[in-house]
PDB file of C-alpha atoms in Angstrom:
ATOM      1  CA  UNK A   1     -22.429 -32.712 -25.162  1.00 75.00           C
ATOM      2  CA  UNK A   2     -19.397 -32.461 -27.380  1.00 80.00           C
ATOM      3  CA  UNK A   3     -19.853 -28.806 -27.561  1.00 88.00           C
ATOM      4  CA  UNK A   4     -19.720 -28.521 -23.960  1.00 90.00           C
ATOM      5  CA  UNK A   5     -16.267 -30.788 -23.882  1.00 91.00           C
ATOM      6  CA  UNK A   6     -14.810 -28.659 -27.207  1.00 92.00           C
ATOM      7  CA  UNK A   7     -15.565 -25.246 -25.055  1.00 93.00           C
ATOM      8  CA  UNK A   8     -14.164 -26.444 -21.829  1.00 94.00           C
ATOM      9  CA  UNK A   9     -10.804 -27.883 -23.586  1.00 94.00           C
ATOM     10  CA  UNK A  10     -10.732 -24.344 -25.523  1.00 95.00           C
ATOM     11  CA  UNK A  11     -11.527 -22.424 -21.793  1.00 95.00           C
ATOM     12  CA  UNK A  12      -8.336 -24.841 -20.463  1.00 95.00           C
ATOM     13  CA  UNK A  13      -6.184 -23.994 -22.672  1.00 96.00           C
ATOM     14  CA  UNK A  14      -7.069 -20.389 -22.901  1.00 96.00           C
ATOM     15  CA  UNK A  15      -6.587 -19.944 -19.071  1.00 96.00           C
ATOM     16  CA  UNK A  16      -2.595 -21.728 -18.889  1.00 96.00           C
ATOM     17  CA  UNK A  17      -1.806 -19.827 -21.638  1.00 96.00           C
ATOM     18  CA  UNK A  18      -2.643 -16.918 -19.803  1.00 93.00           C
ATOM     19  CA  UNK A  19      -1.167 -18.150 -16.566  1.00 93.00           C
ATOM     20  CA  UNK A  20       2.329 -19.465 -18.547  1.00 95.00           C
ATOM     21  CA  UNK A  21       2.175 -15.504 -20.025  1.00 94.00           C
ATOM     22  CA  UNK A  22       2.112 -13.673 -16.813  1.00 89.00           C
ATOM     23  CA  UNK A  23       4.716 -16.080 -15.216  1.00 90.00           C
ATOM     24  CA  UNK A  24       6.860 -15.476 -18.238  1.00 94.00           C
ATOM     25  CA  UNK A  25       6.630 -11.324 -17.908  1.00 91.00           C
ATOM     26  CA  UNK A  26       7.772 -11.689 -14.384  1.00 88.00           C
ATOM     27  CA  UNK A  27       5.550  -8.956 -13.119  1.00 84.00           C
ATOM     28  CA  UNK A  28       7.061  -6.902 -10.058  1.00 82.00           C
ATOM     29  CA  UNK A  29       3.311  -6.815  -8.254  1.00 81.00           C
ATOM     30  CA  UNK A  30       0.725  -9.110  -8.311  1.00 80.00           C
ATOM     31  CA  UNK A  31      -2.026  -6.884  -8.408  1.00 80.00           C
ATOM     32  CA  UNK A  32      -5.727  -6.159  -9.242  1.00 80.00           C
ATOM     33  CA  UNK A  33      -8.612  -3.887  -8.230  1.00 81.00           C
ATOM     34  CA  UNK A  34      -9.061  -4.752  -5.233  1.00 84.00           C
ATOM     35  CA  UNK A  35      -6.219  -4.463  -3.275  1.00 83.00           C
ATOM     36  CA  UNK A  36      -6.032  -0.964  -4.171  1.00 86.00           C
ATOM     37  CA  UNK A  37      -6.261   1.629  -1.344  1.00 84.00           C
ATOM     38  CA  UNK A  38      -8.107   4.223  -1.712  1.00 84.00           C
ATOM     39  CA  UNK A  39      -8.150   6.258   1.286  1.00 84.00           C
ATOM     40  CA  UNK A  40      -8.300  10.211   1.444  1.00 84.00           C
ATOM     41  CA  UNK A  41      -4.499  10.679   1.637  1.00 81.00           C
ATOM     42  CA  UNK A  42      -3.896   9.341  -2.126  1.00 81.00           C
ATOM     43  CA  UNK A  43      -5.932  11.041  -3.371  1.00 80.00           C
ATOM     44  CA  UNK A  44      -7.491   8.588  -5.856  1.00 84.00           C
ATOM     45  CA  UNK A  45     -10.687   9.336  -7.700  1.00 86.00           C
ATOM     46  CA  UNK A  46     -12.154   5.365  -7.567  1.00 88.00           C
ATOM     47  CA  UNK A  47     -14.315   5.864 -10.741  1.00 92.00           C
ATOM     48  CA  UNK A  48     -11.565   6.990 -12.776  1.00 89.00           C
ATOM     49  CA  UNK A  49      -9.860   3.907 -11.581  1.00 88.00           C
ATOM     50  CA  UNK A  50     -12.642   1.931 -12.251  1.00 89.00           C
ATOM     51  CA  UNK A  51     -12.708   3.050 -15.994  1.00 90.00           C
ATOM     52  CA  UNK A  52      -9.021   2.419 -16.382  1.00 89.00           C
ATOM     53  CA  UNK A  53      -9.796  -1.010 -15.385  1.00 88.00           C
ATOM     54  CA  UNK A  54     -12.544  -1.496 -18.195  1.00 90.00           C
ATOM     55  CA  UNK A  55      -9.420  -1.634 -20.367  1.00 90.00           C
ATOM     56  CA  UNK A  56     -11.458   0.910 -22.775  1.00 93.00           C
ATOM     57  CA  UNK A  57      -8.292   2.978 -23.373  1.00 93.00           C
ATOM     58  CA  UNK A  58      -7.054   0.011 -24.925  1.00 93.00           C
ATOM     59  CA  UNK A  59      -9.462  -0.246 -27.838  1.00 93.00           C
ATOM     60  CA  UNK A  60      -9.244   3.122 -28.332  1.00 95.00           C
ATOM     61  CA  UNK A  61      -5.474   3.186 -28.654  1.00 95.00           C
ATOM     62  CA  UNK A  62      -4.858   6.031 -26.489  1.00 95.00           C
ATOM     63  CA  UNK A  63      -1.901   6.413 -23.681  1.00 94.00           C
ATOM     64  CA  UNK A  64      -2.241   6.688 -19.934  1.00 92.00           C
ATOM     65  CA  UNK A  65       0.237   8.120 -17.624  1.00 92.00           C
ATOM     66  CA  UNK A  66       0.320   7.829 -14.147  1.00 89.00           C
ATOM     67  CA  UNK A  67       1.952  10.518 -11.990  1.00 88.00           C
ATOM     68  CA  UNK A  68       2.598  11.331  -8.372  1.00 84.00           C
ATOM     69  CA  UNK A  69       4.886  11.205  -5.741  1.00 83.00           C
ATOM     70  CA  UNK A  70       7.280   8.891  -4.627  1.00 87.00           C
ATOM     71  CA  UNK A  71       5.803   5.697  -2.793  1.00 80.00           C
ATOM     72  CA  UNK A  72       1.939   6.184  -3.797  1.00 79.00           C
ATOM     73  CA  UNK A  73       1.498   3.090  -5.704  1.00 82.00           C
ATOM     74  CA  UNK A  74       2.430   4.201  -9.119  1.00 85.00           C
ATOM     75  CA  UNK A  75       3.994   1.267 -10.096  1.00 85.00           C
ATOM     76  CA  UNK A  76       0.984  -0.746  -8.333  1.00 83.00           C
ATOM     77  CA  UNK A  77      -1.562   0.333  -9.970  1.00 82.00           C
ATOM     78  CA  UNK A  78       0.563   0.478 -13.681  1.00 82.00           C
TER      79      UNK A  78
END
């Protein structure tokens, strides 16, 4: 039972800190996966998306850059 309590404080805390860091970085978008459009006219390939999102890039300490037009949701999906 105690383990259950010492997890769920942990969980807690974990999830304001989280909260108090994005409200702190003052993020222009609130965004995530699934508000992304992905109709023909962008032009977005959804798996490559979808592997972005896996954060892999990350761990492997490589860059991304994200190009395209003006008003296509670069700054969306960054």
């Amino acid at each position: 039972m105690a383990q259950y309590l010492v997890q769920s404080e942990w969980d807690d805390r974990k999830h304001r800190s989280l909260q108090r860091n994005i409200k702190t970085a003052k993020f222009r978008y609130v965004a995530d996966v699934n508000g992304i459009d992905f109709s023909e006219k962008r032009e977005l390939d959804k798996n490559q998306i979808d592997r972005l999102f896996t954060c892999e890039f990350i761990k492997k300490a490589q860059d991304v850059f994200i190009t395209g037009s003006t008003g296509t949701g670069k700054s969306y999906l960054a």
